Amino acid sequence: MLRAYKHNENHLLCEVPLEQLEKGSWINCAAPDTNELNKLNELTGIPVDSLQTALDREERSHVELEDDYIFVVVNTPVVLETDAYDALPLGIFITRQFFVTVCLESNSVIQKFLNNSFASFQTYKKTRFLFQILSQASSSFLFFLQQIYKQTDVIENQVRKSLQNKELFRMLELQKSLTYFNFALHANENVMERLMRLRNSPLHSLLKMYEEDEDLLEDVIIENKQALEMAEIYTNILMSMMDSFSSIISNRLAQIMKFLTSVTIILAIPTLIFSLWGINVPVPWADAPLGFAGVILIGVLVTMVATFILWKKDML
């Protein structure tokens, strides 16, 4: 999907035909095919190889300074399934004419801007737009970190009532998600610090940074550090919980095995007694009228004594 947008005189974001692009337009490219990449290359002059780099799911966050454009890759959070999250790279190109975003699939961070969720958002303010995307990415990480924490509480309550391993597998998925978030936030932090240093770069004309822009970037760096600290704290909490719950489940299993072993001993006692009186040789009370009742009574008494002993030893 290849579309272009620009704010009109009423500060409303409107879609612009690709044939009528103007300076200050925003070109958004999500899940593009080869034809769309070639079209984007014709419109902006950005090499196709650089555009394809932004479509690599394993691409790390970084900043590249070229003669005609600045290429920034940042990580944004994405939901894979109920308990699984990952980080998806978002490519941002700042040229002298356009602001370009490229992503492997539809991005929730970009969607916020398409919905006009930011009052101060303007497509022609390219530096501020870049920092606003970074701010929204950090906010999205914080939001999903809170969701992970809430899911952890739900799983904790389920583990208290269940001996199944599916809750531990869910916690493992959340732990993997936190690991991905931790790595993504560290990479984004490096990008933000690099952008802060670009104030004295020869490419200053491509990345005009006013005082309010610097303040915004500083706020974004602080917000990203908060998300990073939350991710590290939640990771430690989740690891501790997984170790504790594994021990709890193992202890419950040991309790069940102890109970079943005691039941087996109790059942084995009358079985042994009745087996002794069932052999094909002369046995006591073989001809006695109450012999059968006597054997039953012996079996019951011995079983009761064994049950009492096991109960006193906390085996039942």
C-alpha positions as protocol buffer text, in pm:
chain_id: "A"
residue {
  index: 1
  type: MET
  ca { x: 0 y: 0 z: 0 }
}
residue {
  index: 2
  type: LEU
  ca { x: 151 y: 329 z: -113 }
}
residue {
  index: 3
  type: ARG
  ca { x: -29 y: 651 z: -18 }
}
residue {
  index: 4
  type: ALA
  ca { x: 60 y: 1016 z: 34 }
}
residue {
  index: 5
  type: TYR
  ca { x: -80 y: 1271 z: 280 }
}
residue {
  index: 6
  type: LYS
  ca { x: -48 y: 1640 z: 352 }
}
residue {
  index: 7
  type: HIS
  ca { x: -208 y: 1886 z: 590 }
}
residue {
  index: 8
  type: ASN
  ca { x: -433 y: 2143 z: 426 }
}
residue {
  index: 9
  type: GLU
  ca { x: -486 y: 2504 z: 525 }
}
residue {
  index: 10
  type: ASN
  ca { x: -729 y: 2391 z: 796 }
}
residue {
  index: 11
  type: HIS
  ca { x: -460 y: 2167 z: 948 }
}
residue {
  index: 12
  type: LEU
  ca { x: -648 y: 1853 z: 849 }
}
residue {
  index: 13
  type: LEU
  ca { x: -459 y: 1552 z: 716 }
}
residue {
  index: 14
  type: CYS
  ca { x: -576 y: 1480 z: 362 }
}
residue {
  index: 15
  type: GLU
  ca { x: -473 y: 1216 z: 114 }
}
residue {
  index: 16
  type: VAL
  ca { x: -286 y: 1346 z: -188 }
}
residue {
  index: 17
  type: PRO
  ca { x: -266 y: 1172 z: -528 }
}
residue {
  index: 18
  type: LEU
  ca { x: 83 y: 1045 z: -598 }
}
residue {
  index: 19
  type: GLU
  ca { x: 86 y: 1241 z: -923 }
}
residue {
  index: 20
  type: GLN
  ca { x: 26 y: 1568 z: -734 }
}
residue {
  index: 21
  type: LEU
  ca { x: 284 y: 1540 z: -458 }
}
residue {
  index: 22
  type: GLU
  ca { x: 400 y: 1867 z: -308 }
}
residue {
  index: 23
  type: LYS
  ca { x: 690 y: 1960 z: -88 }
}
residue {
  index: 24
  type: GLY
  ca { x: 618 y: 1868 z: 271 }
}
residue {
  index: 25
  type: SER
  ca { x: 405 y: 1565 z: 185 }
}
residue {
  index: 26
  type: TRP
  ca { x: 417 y: 1244 z: 383 }
}
residue {
  index: 27
  type: ILE
  ca { x: 444 y: 920 z: 186 }
}
residue {
  index: 28
  type: ASN
  ca { x: 345 y: 608 z: 378 }
}
residue {
  index: 29
  type: CYS
  ca { x: 435 y: 267 z: 235 }
}
residue {
  index: 30
  type: ALA
  ca { x: 307 y: -42 z: 420 }
}
residue {
  index: 31
  type: ALA
  ca { x: 363 y: -400 z: 301 }
}
residue {
  index: 32
  type: PRO
  ca { x: 471 y: -283 z: -45 }
}
residue {
  index: 33
  type: ASP
  ca { x: 526 y: -500 z: -349 }
}
residue {
  index: 34
  type: THR
  ca { x: 805 y: -455 z: -604 }
}
residue {
  index: 35
  type: ASN
  ca { x: 605 y: -216 z: -820 }
}
residue {
  index: 36
  type: GLU
  ca { x: 530 y: 10 z: -526 }
}
residue {
  index: 37
  type: LEU
  ca { x: 895 y: 16 z: -424 }
}
residue {
  index: 38
  type: ASN
  ca { x: 995 y: 113 z: -778 }
}
residue {
  index: 39
  type: LYS
  ca { x: 726 y: 382 z: -780 }
}
residue {
  index: 40
  type: LEU
  ca { x: 852 y: 517 z: -447 }
}
residue {
  index: 41
  type: ASN
  ca { x: 1203 y: 525 z: -587 }
}
residue {
  index: 42
  type: GLU
  ca { x: 1081 y: 732 z: -884 }
}
residue {
  index: 43
  type: LEU
  ca { x: 899 y: 976 z: -657 }
}
residue {
  index: 44
  type: THR
  ca { x: 1171 y: 1030 z: -396 }
}
residue {
  index: 45
  type: GLY
  ca { x: 1498 y: 913 z: -549 }
}
residue {
  index: 46
  type: ILE
  ca { x: 1561 y: 683 z: -253 }
}
residue {
  index: 47
  type: PRO
  ca { x: 1741 y: 365 z: -372 }
}
residue {
  index: 48
  type: VAL
  ca { x: 1531 y: 51 z: -377 }
}
residue {
  index: 49
  type: ASP
  ca { x: 1798 y: -131 z: -175 }
}
residue {
  index: 50
  type: SER
  ca { x: 1757 y: 119 z: 110 }
}
residue {
  index: 51
  type: LEU
  ca { x: 1380 y: 83 z: 94 }
}
residue {
  index: 52
  type: GLN
  ca { x: 1411 y: -296 z: 112 }
}
residue {
  index: 53
  type: THR
  ca { x: 1639 y: -262 z: 415 }
}
residue {
  index: 54
  type: ALA
  ca { x: 1348 y: -111 z: 607 }
}
residue {
  index: 55
  type: LEU
  ca { x: 1140 y: -418 z: 517 }
}
residue {
  index: 56
  type: ASP
  ca { x: 1378 y: -661 z: 685 }
}
residue {
  index: 57
  type: ARG
  ca { x: 1212 y: -790 z: 1002 }
}
residue {
  index: 58
  type: GLU
  ca { x: 1555 y: -844 z: 1160 }
}
residue {
  index: 59
  type: GLU
  ca { x: 1686 y: -495 z: 1079 }
}
residue {
  index: 60
  type: ARG
  ca { x: 1828 y: -317 z: 1383 }
}
residue {
  index: 61
  type: SER
  ca { x: 1750 y: 41 z: 1480 }
}
residue {
  index: 62
  type: HIS
  ca { x: 2010 y: 279 z: 1342 }
}
residue {
  index: 63
  type: VAL
  ca { x: 2066 y: 613 z: 1166 }
}
residue {
  index: 64
  type: GLU
  ca { x: 2225 y: 649 z: 823 }
}
residue {
  index: 65
  type: LEU
  ca { x: 2334 y: 986 z: 683 }
}
residue {
  index: 66
  type: GLU
  ca { x: 2334 y: 1010 z: 305 }
}
residue {
  index: 67
  type: ASP
  ca { x: 2387 y: 1305 z: 74 }
}
residue {
  index: 68
  type: ASP
  ca { x: 2020 y: 1345 z: -19 }
}
residue {
  index: 69
  type: TYR
  ca { x: 1835 y: 1190 z: 273 }
}
residue {
  index: 70
  type: ILE
  ca { x: 1852 y: 1069 z: 631 }
}
residue {
  index: 71
  type: PHE
  ca { x: 1750 y: 710 z: 694 }
}
residue {
  index: 72
  type: VAL
  ca { x: 1627 y: 617 z: 1042 }
}
residue {
  index: 73
  type: VAL
  ca { x: 1512 y: 273 z: 1154 }
}
residue {
  index: 74
  type: VAL
  ca { x: 1323 y: 247 z: 1482 }
}
residue {
  index: 75
  type: ASN
  ca { x: 1156 y: -45 z: 1653 }
}
residue {
  index: 76
  type: THR
  ca { x: 782 y: -39 z: 1717 }
}
residue {
  index: 77
  type: PRO
  ca { x: 580 y: -291 z: 1921 }
}
residue {
  index: 78
  type: VAL
  ca { x: 349 y: -537 z: 1748 }
}
residue {
  index: 79
  type: VAL
  ca { x: 104 y: -796 z: 1883 }
}
residue {
  index: 80
  type: LEU
  ca { x: 156 y: -1145 z: 1745 }
}
residue {
  index: 81
  type: GLU
  ca { x: -112 y: -1325 z: 1946 }
}
residue {
  index: 82
  type: THR
  ca { x: -276 y: -1315 z: 2289 }
}
residue {
  index: 83
  type: ASP
  ca { x: 40 y: -1357 z: 2497 }
}
residue {
  index: 84
  type: ALA
  ca { x: 308 y: -1289 z: 2236 }
}
residue {
  index: 85
  type: TYR
  ca { x: 458 y: -955 z: 2138 }
}
residue {
  index: 86
  type: ASP
  ca { x: 748 y: -855 z: 1917 }
}
residue {
  index: 87
  type: ALA
  ca { x: 921 y: -547 z: 1780 }
}
residue {
  index: 88
  type: LEU
  ca { x: 883 y: -451 z: 1413 }
}
residue {
  index: 89
  type: PRO
  ca { x: 1129 y: -215 z: 1240 }
}
residue {
  index: 90
  type: LEU
  ca { x: 989 y: 105 z: 1091 }
}
residue {
  index: 91
  type: GLY
  ca { x: 1194 y: 282 z: 826 }
}
residue {
  index: 92
  type: ILE
  ca { x: 1183 y: 663 z: 813 }
}
residue {
  index: 93
  type: PHE
  ca { x: 1338 y: 863 z: 530 }
}
residue {
  index: 94
  type: ILE
  ca { x: 1375 y: 1240 z: 549 }
}
residue {
  index: 95
  type: THR
  ca { x: 1450 y: 1401 z: 213 }
}
residue {
  index: 96
  type: ARG
  ca { x: 1450 y: 1766 z: 113 }
}
residue {
  index: 97
  type: GLN
  ca { x: 1102 y: 1727 z: -33 }
}
residue {
  index: 98
  type: PHE
  ca { x: 922 y: 1448 z: 150 }
}
residue {
  index: 99
  type: PHE
  ca { x: 884 y: 1254 z: 470 }
}
residue {
  index: 100
  type: VAL
  ca { x: 868 y: 881 z: 394 }
}
residue {
  index: 101
  type: THR
  ca { x: 774 y: 588 z: 620 }
}
residue {
  index: 102
  type: VAL
  ca { x: 819 y: 226 z: 513 }
}
residue {
  index: 103
  type: CYS
  ca { x: 711 y: -79 z: 708 }
}
residue {
  index: 104
  type: LEU
  ca { x: 673 y: -450 z: 645 }
}
residue {
  index: 105
  type: GLU
  ca { x: 308 y: -442 z: 757 }
}
residue {
  index: 106
  type: SER
  ca { x: 47 y: -200 z: 884 }
}
residue {
  index: 107
  type: ASN
  ca { x: 187 y: -27 z: 1189 }
}
residue {
  index: 108
  type: SER
  ca { x: -14 y: 78 z: 1496 }
}
residue {
  index: 109
  type: VAL
  ca { x: 220 y: 372 z: 1558 }
}
residue {
  index: 110
  type: ILE
  ca { x: 168 y: 512 z: 1208 }
}
residue {
  index: 111
  type: GLN
  ca { x: -205 y: 447 z: 1236 }
}
residue {
  index: 112
  type: LYS
  ca { x: -221 y: 692 z: 1527 }
}
residue {
  index: 113
  type: PHE
  ca { x: -105 y: 969 z: 1293 }
}
residue {
  index: 114
  type: LEU
  ca { x: -336 y: 860 z: 1013 }
}
residue {
  index: 115
  type: ASN
  ca { x: -624 y: 898 z: 1261 }
}
residue {
  index: 116
  type: ASN
  ca { x: -517 y: 1257 z: 1340 }
}
residue {
  index: 117
  type: SER
  ca { x: -455 y: 1170 z: 1705 }
}
residue {
  index: 118
  type: PHE
  ca { x: -189 y: 1443 z: 1745 }
}
residue {
  index: 119
  type: ALA
  ca { x: -297 y: 1805 z: 1751 }
}
residue {
  index: 120
  type: SER
  ca { x: 54 y: 1940 z: 1684 }
}
residue {
  index: 121
  type: PHE
  ca { x: 126 y: 1692 z: 1406 }
}
residue {
  index: 122
  type: GLN
  ca { x: 219 y: 1854 z: 1070 }
}
residue {
  index: 123
  type: THR
  ca { x: 362 y: 1663 z: 775 }
}
residue {
  index: 124
  type: TYR
  ca { x: 588 y: 1951 z: 666 }
}
residue {
  index: 125
  type: LYS
  ca { x: 752 y: 1973 z: 1011 }
}
residue {
  index: 126
  type: LYS
  ca { x: 968 y: 1672 z: 933 }
}
residue {
  index: 127
  type: THR
  ca { x: 1202 y: 1682 z: 1233 }
}
residue {
  index: 128
  type: ARG
  ca { x: 915 y: 1719 z: 1479 }
}
residue {
  index: 129
  type: PHE
  ca { x: 721 y: 1449 z: 1294 }
}
residue {
  index: 130
  type: LEU
  ca { x: 1017 y: 1213 z: 1338 }
}
residue {
  index: 131
  type: PHE
  ca { x: 1038 y: 1284 z: 1710 }
}
residue {
  index: 132
  type: GLN
  ca { x: 660 y: 1243 z: 1746 }
}
residue {
  index: 133
  type: ILE
  ca { x: 687 y: 898 z: 1587 }
}
residue {
  index: 134
  type: LEU
  ca { x: 963 y: 811 z: 1834 }
}
residue {
  index: 135
  type: SER
  ca { x: 745 y: 941 z: 2117 }
}
residue {
  index: 136
  type: GLN
  ca { x: 447 y: 735 z: 2003 }
}
residue {
  index: 137
  type: ALA
  ca { x: 668 y: 426 z: 1972 }
}
residue {
  index: 138
  type: SER
  ca { x: 786 y: 469 z: 2332 }
}
residue {
  index: 139
  type: SER
  ca { x: 428 y: 524 z: 2448 }
}
residue {
  index: 140
  type: SER
  ca { x: 319 y: 208 z: 2266 }
}
residue {
  index: 141
  type: PHE
  ca { x: 594 y: 9 z: 2437 }
}
residue {
  index: 142
  type: LEU
  ca { x: 476 y: 143 z: 2773 }
}
residue {
  index: 143
  type: PHE
  ca { x: 115 y: 51 z: 2693 }
}
residue {
  index: 144
  type: PHE
  ca { x: 203 y: -306 z: 2593 }
}
residue {
  index: 145
  type: LEU
  ca { x: 428 y: -343 z: 2897 }
}
residue {
  index: 146
  type: GLN
  ca { x: 129 y: -259 z: 3114 }
}
residue {
  index: 147
  type: GLN
  ca { x: -76 y: -517 z: 2924 }
}
residue {
  index: 148
  type: ILE
  ca { x: 193 y: -778 z: 2988 }
}
residue {
  index: 149
  type: TYR
  ca { x: 189 y: -694 z: 3358 }
}
residue {
  index: 150
  type: LYS
  ca { x: -191 y: -735 z: 3371 }
}
residue {
  index: 151
  type: GLN
  ca { x: -170 y: -1067 z: 3189 }
}
residue {
  index: 152
  type: THR
  ca { x: 92 y: -1180 z: 3438 }
}
residue {
  index: 153
  type: ASP
  ca { x: -151 y: -1114 z: 3724 }
}
residue {
  index: 154
  type: VAL
  ca { x: -422 y: -1316 z: 3546 }
}
residue {
  index: 155
  type: ILE
  ca { x: -185 y: -1607 z: 3489 }
}
residue {
  index: 156
  type: GLU
  ca { x: -74 y: -1591 z: 3852 }
}
residue {
  index: 157
  type: ASN
  ca { x: -432 y: -1639 z: 3971 }
}
residue {
  index: 158
  type: GLN
  ca { x: -480 y: -1929 z: 3731 }
}
residue {
  index: 159
  type: VAL
  ca { x: -161 y: -2100 z: 3844 }
}
residue {
  index: 160
  type: ARG
  ca { x: -283 y: -2089 z: 4204 }
}
residue {
  index: 161
  type: LYS
  ca { x: -581 y: -2303 z: 4101 }
}
residue {
  index: 162
  type: SER
  ca { x: -429 y: -2528 z: 3837 }
}
residue {
  index: 163
  type: LEU
  ca { x: -153 y: -2785 z: 3804 }
}
residue {
  index: 164
  type: GLN
  ca { x: -135 y: -2759 z: 3426 }
}
residue {
  index: 165
  type: ASN
  ca { x: 173 y: -2640 z: 3241 }
}
residue {
  index: 166
  type: LYS
  ca { x: -9 y: -2415 z: 2993 }
}
residue {
  index: 167
  type: GLU
  ca { x: 15 y: -2118 z: 3230 }
}
residue {
  index: 168
  type: LEU
  ca { x: 392 y: -2163 z: 3249 }
}
residue {
  index: 169
  type: PHE
  ca { x: 409 y: -2171 z: 2870 }
}
residue {
  index: 170
  type: ARG
  ca { x: 210 y: -1847 z: 2860 }
}
residue {
  index: 171
  type: MET
  ca { x: 455 y: -1692 z: 3105 }
}
residue {
  index: 172
  type: LEU
  ca { x: 740 y: -1813 z: 2887 }
}
residue {
  index: 173
  type: GLU
  ca { x: 586 y: -1633 z: 2588 }
}
residue {
  index: 174
  type: LEU
  ca { x: 556 y: -1315 z: 2792 }
}
residue {
  index: 175
  type: GLN
  ca { x: 917 y: -1347 z: 2903 }
}
residue {
  index: 176
  type: LYS
  ca { x: 1026 y: -1380 z: 2540 }
}
residue {
  index: 177
  type: SER
  ca { x: 820 y: -1072 z: 2454 }
}
residue {
  index: 178
  type: LEU
  ca { x: 990 y: -874 z: 2730 }
}
residue {
  index: 179
  type: THR
  ca { x: 1328 y: -984 z: 2596 }
}
residue {
  index: 180
  type: TYR
  ca { x: 1235 y: -855 z: 2250 }
}
residue {
  index: 181
  type: PHE
  ca { x: 1109 y: -529 z: 2399 }
}
residue {
  index: 182
  type: ASN
  ca { x: 1426 y: -487 z: 2603 }
}
residue {
  index: 183
  type: PHE
  ca { x: 1646 y: -526 z: 2297 }
}
residue {
  index: 184
  type: ALA
  ca { x: 1425 y: -296 z: 2087 }
}
residue {
  index: 185
  type: LEU
  ca { x: 1421 y: -22 z: 2350 }
}
residue {
  index: 186
  type: HIS
  ca { x: 1800 y: -32 z: 2387 }
}
residue {
  index: 187
  type: ALA
  ca { x: 1835 y: 3 z: 2010 }
}
residue {
  index: 188
  type: ASN
  ca { x: 1587 y: 293 z: 2000 }
}
residue {
  index: 189
  type: GLU
  ca { x: 1780 y: 464 z: 2279 }
}
residue {
  index: 190
  type: ASN
  ca { x: 2094 y: 455 z: 2065 }
}
residue {
  index: 191
  type: VAL
  ca { x: 1900 y: 609 z: 1775 }
}
residue {
  index: 192
  type: MET
  ca { x: 1768 y: 893 z: 1991 }
}
residue {
  index: 193
  type: GLU
  ca { x: 2110 y: 972 z: 2130 }
}
residue {
  index: 194
  type: ARG
  ca { x: 2251 y: 973 z: 1777 }
}
residue {
  index: 195
  type: LEU
  ca { x: 1979 y: 1212 z: 1662 }
}
residue {
  index: 196
  type: MET
  ca { x: 2056 y: 1442 z: 1954 }
}
residue {
  index: 197
  type: ARG
  ca { x: 2417 y: 1457 z: 1838 }
}
residue {
  index: 198
  type: LEU
  ca { x: 2312 y: 1548 z: 1484 }
}
residue {
  index: 199
  type: ARG
  ca { x: 2251 y: 1907 z: 1591 }
}
residue {
  index: 200
  type: ASN
  ca { x: 2605 y: 1988 z: 1475 }
}
residue {
  index: 201
  type: SER
  ca { x: 2595 y: 1766 z: 1166 }
}
residue {
  index: 202
  type: PRO
  ca { x: 2663 y: 1898 z: 813 }
}
residue {
  index: 203
  type: LEU
  ca { x: 2318 y: 1760 z: 723 }
}
residue {
  index: 204
  type: HIS
  ca { x: 2160 y: 2013 z: 955 }
}
residue {
  index: 205
  type: SER
  ca { x: 1944 y: 2140 z: 667 }
}
residue {
  index: 206
  type: LEU
  ca { x: 1772 y: 1803 z: 644 }
}
residue {
  index: 207
  type: LEU
  ca { x: 1714 y: 1779 z: 1017 }
}
residue {
  index: 208
  type: LYS
  ca { x: 1629 y: 2125 z: 1141 }
}
residue {
  index: 209
  type: MET
  ca { x: 1608 y: 2108 z: 1516 }
}
residue {
  index: 210
  type: TYR
  ca { x: 1456 y: 2403 z: 1700 }
}
residue {
  index: 211
  type: GLU
  ca { x: 1452 y: 2448 z: 2075 }
}
residue {
  index: 212
  type: GLU
  ca { x: 1107 y: 2293 z: 2114 }
}
residue {
  index: 213
  type: ASP
  ca { x: 1222 y: 2000 z: 1901 }
}
residue {
  index: 214
  type: GLU
  ca { x: 1519 y: 1944 z: 2129 }
}
residue {
  index: 215
  type: ASP
  ca { x: 1286 y: 1953 z: 2430 }
}
residue {
  index: 216
  type: LEU
  ca { x: 1058 y: 1699 z: 2261 }
}
residue {
  index: 217
  type: LEU
  ca { x: 1351 y: 1469 z: 2187 }
}
residue {
  index: 218
  type: GLU
  ca { x: 1473 y: 1494 z: 2547 }
}
residue {
  index: 219
  type: ASP
  ca { x: 1123 y: 1401 z: 2667 }
}
residue {
  index: 220
  type: VAL
  ca { x: 1120 y: 1106 z: 2427 }
}
residue {
  index: 221
  type: ILE
  ca { x: 1458 y: 986 z: 2557 }
}
residue {
  index: 222
  type: ILE
  ca { x: 1327 y: 1002 z: 2915 }
}
residue {
  index: 223
  type: GLU
  ca { x: 1008 y: 816 z: 2817 }
}
residue {
  index: 224
  type: ASN
  ca { x: 1211 y: 550 z: 2638 }
}
residue {
  index: 225
  type: LYS
  ca { x: 1430 y: 503 z: 2947 }
}
residue {
  index: 226
  type: GLN
  ca { x: 1118 y: 462 z: 3158 }
}
residue {
  index: 227
  type: ALA
  ca { x: 993 y: 193 z: 2922 }
}
residue {
  index: 228
  type: LEU
  ca { x: 1334 y: 27 z: 2934 }
}
residue {
  index: 229
  type: GLU
  ca { x: 1335 y: 26 z: 3315 }
}
residue {
  index: 230
  type: MET
  ca { x: 981 y: -116 z: 3320 }
}
residue {
  index: 231
  type: ALA
  ca { x: 1080 y: -391 z: 3078 }
}
residue {
  index: 232
  type: GLU
  ca { x: 1378 y: -487 z: 3294 }
}
residue {
  index: 233
  type: ILE
  ca { x: 1172 y: -482 z: 3615 }
}
residue {
  index: 234
  type: TYR
  ca { x: 891 y: -689 z: 3462 }
}
residue {
  index: 235
  type: THR
  ca { x: 1146 y: -934 z: 3324 }
}
residue {
  index: 236
  type: ASN
  ca { x: 1294 y: -988 z: 3671 }
}
residue {
  index: 237
  type: ILE
  ca { x: 948 y: -1021 z: 3824 }
}
residue {
  index: 238
  type: LEU
  ca { x: 839 y: -1271 z: 3560 }
}
residue {
  index: 239
  type: MET
  ca { x: 1154 y: -1480 z: 3600 }
}
residue {
  index: 240
  type: SER
  ca { x: 1104 y: -1491 z: 3977 }
}
residue {
  index: 241
  type: MET
  ca { x: 740 y: -1586 z: 3932 }
}
residue {
  index: 242
  type: MET
  ca { x: 828 y: -1864 z: 3688 }
}
residue {
  index: 243
  type: ASP
  ca { x: 1083 y: -2008 z: 3930 }
}
residue {
  index: 244
  type: SER
  ca { x: 837 y: -1984 z: 4218 }
}
residue {
  index: 245
  type: PHE
  ca { x: 551 y: -2139 z: 4025 }
}
residue {
  index: 246
  type: SER
  ca { x: 772 y: -2418 z: 3897 }
}
residue {
  index: 247
  type: SER
  ca { x: 865 y: -2497 z: 4256 }
}
residue {
  index: 248
  type: ILE
  ca { x: 500 y: -2481 z: 4360 }
}
residue {
  index: 249
  type: ILE
  ca { x: 394 y: -2719 z: 4085 }
}
residue {
  index: 250
  type: SER
  ca { x: 680 y: -2956 z: 4170 }
}
residue {
  index: 251
  type: ASN
  ca { x: 581 y: -2944 z: 4537 }
}
residue {
  index: 252
  type: ARG
  ca { x: 217 y: -3015 z: 4452 }
}
residue {
  index: 253
  type: LEU
  ca { x: 324 y: -3307 z: 4237 }
}
residue {
  index: 254
  type: ALA
  ca { x: 535 y: -3442 z: 4523 }
}
residue {
  index: 255
  type: GLN
  ca { x: 235 y: -3412 z: 4756 }
}
residue {
  index: 256
  type: ILE
  ca { x: 17 y: -3604 z: 4513 }
}
residue {
  index: 257
  type: MET
  ca { x: 279 y: -3875 z: 4468 }
}
residue {
  index: 258
  type: LYS
  ca { x: 312 y: -3905 z: 4847 }
}
residue {
  index: 259
  type: PHE
  ca { x: -65 y: -3942 z: 4884 }
}
residue {
  index: 260
  type: LEU
  ca { x: -86 y: -4202 z: 4606 }
}
residue {
  index: 261
  type: THR
  ca { x: 203 y: -4395 z: 4761 }
}
residue {
  index: 262
  type: SER
  ca { x: 24 y: -4402 z: 5098 }
}
residue {
  index: 263
  type: VAL
  ca { x: -297 y: -4522 z: 4932 }
}
residue {
  index: 264
  type: THR
  ca { x: -102 y: -4795 z: 4756 }
}
residue {
  index: 265
  type: ILE
  ca { x: 45 y: -4911 z: 5089 }
}
residue {
  index: 266
  type: ILE
  ca { x: -298 y: -4914 z: 5252 }
}
residue {
  index: 267
  type: LEU
  ca { x: -448 y: -5117 z: 4968 }
}
residue {
  index: 268
  type: ALA
  ca { x: -154 y: -5355 z: 4966 }
}
residue {
  index: 269
  type: ILE
  ca { x: -203 y: -5460 z: 5332 }
}
residue {
  index: 270
  type: PRO
  ca { x: -547 y: -5630 z: 5296 }
}
residue {
  index: 271
  type: THR
  ca { x: -441 y: -5764 z: 4959 }
}
residue {
  index: 272
  type: LEU
  ca { x: -144 y: -5939 z: 5127 }
}
residue {
  index: 273
  type: ILE
  ca { x: -356 y: -6079 z: 5410 }
}
residue {
  index: 274
  type: PHE
  ca { x: -630 y: -6211 z: 5182 }
}
residue {
  index: 275
  type: SER
  ca { x: -367 y: -6358 z: 4950 }
}
residue {
  index: 276
  type: LEU
  ca { x: -210 y: -6553 z: 5239 }
}
residue {
  index: 277
  type: TRP
  ca { x: -547 y: -6713 z: 5326 }
}
residue {
  index: 278
  type: GLY
  ca { x: -610 y: -6792 z: 4963 }
}
residue {
  index: 279
  type: ILE
  ca { x: -315 y: -7026 z: 4904 }
}
residue {
  index: 280
  type: ASN
  ca { x: -382 y: -7397 z: 4834 }
}
residue {
  index: 281
  type: VAL
  ca { x: -232 y: -7528 z: 5163 }
}
residue {
  index: 282
  type: PRO
  ca { x: -382 y: -7571 z: 5510 }
}
residue {
  index: 283
  type: VAL
  ca { x: -428 y: -7230 z: 5681 }
}
residue {
  index: 284
  type: PRO
  ca { x: -564 y: -7128 z: 6026 }
}
residue {
  index: 285
  type: TRP
  ca { x: -944 y: -7126 z: 6058 }
}
residue {
  index: 286
  type: ALA
  ca { x: -983 y: -7315 z: 5732 }
}
residue {
  index: 287
  type: ASP
  ca { x: -1270 y: -7519 z: 5877 }
}
residue {
  index: 288
  type: ALA
  ca { x: -1394 y: -7264 z: 6132 }
}
residue {
  index: 289
  type: PRO
  ca { x: -1750 y: -7132 z: 6073 }
}
residue {
  index: 290
  type: LEU
  ca { x: -1637 y: -6775 z: 6143 }
}
residue {
  index: 291
  type: GLY
  ca { x: -1301 y: -6810 z: 5967 }
}
residue {
  index: 292
  type: PHE
  ca { x: -1396 y: -6584 z: 5681 }
}
residue {
  index: 293
  type: ALA
  ca { x: -1521 y: -6311 z: 5916 }
}
residue {
  index: 294
  type: GLY
  ca { x: -1204 y: -6342 z: 6123 }
}
residue {
  index: 295
  type: VAL
  ca { x: -980 y: -6290 z: 5819 }
}
residue {
  index: 296
  type: ILE
  ca { x: -1185 y: -5987 z: 5715 }
}
residue {
  index: 297
  type: LEU
  ca { x: -1161 y: -5844 z: 6065 }
}
residue {
  index: 298
  type: ILE
  ca { x: -784 y: -5892 z: 6074 }
}
residue {
  index: 299
  type: GLY
  ca { x: -749 y: -5720 z: 5736 }
}
residue {
  index: 300
  type: VAL
  ca { x: -963 y: -5425 z: 5845 }
}
residue {
  index: 301
  type: LEU
  ca { x: -780 y: -5382 z: 6178 }
}
residue {
  index: 302
  type: VAL
  ca { x: -434 y: -5396 z: 6023 }
}
residue {
  index: 303
  type: THR
  ca { x: -542 y: -5154 z: 5748 }
}
residue {
  index: 304
  type: MET
  ca { x: -680 y: -4911 z: 6008 }
}
residue {
  index: 305
  type: VAL
  ca { x: -357 y: -4928 z: 6209 }
}
residue {
  index: 306
  type: ALA
  ca { x: -150 y: -4862 z: 5896 }
}
residue {
  index: 307
  type: THR
  ca { x: -379 y: -4574 z: 5795 }
}
residue {
  index: 308
  type: PHE
  ca { x: -345 y: -4418 z: 6141 }
}
residue {
  index: 309
  type: ILE
  ca { x: 35 y: -4444 z: 6131 }
}
residue {
  index: 310
  type: LEU
  ca { x: 53 y: -4286 z: 5784 }
}
residue {
  index: 311
  type: TRP
  ca { x: -184 y: -4008 z: 5894 }
}
residue {
  index: 312
  type: LYS
  ca { x: 30 y: -3932 z: 6201 }
}
residue {
  index: 313
  type: LYS
  ca { x: 336 y: -3909 z: 5975 }
}
residue {
  index: 314
  type: ASP
  ca { x: 149 y: -3662 z: 5750 }
}
residue {
  index: 315
  type: MET
  ca { x: 149 y: -3903 z: 5460 }
}
residue {
  index: 316
  type: LEU
  ca { x: -224 y: -3863 z: 5397 }
}
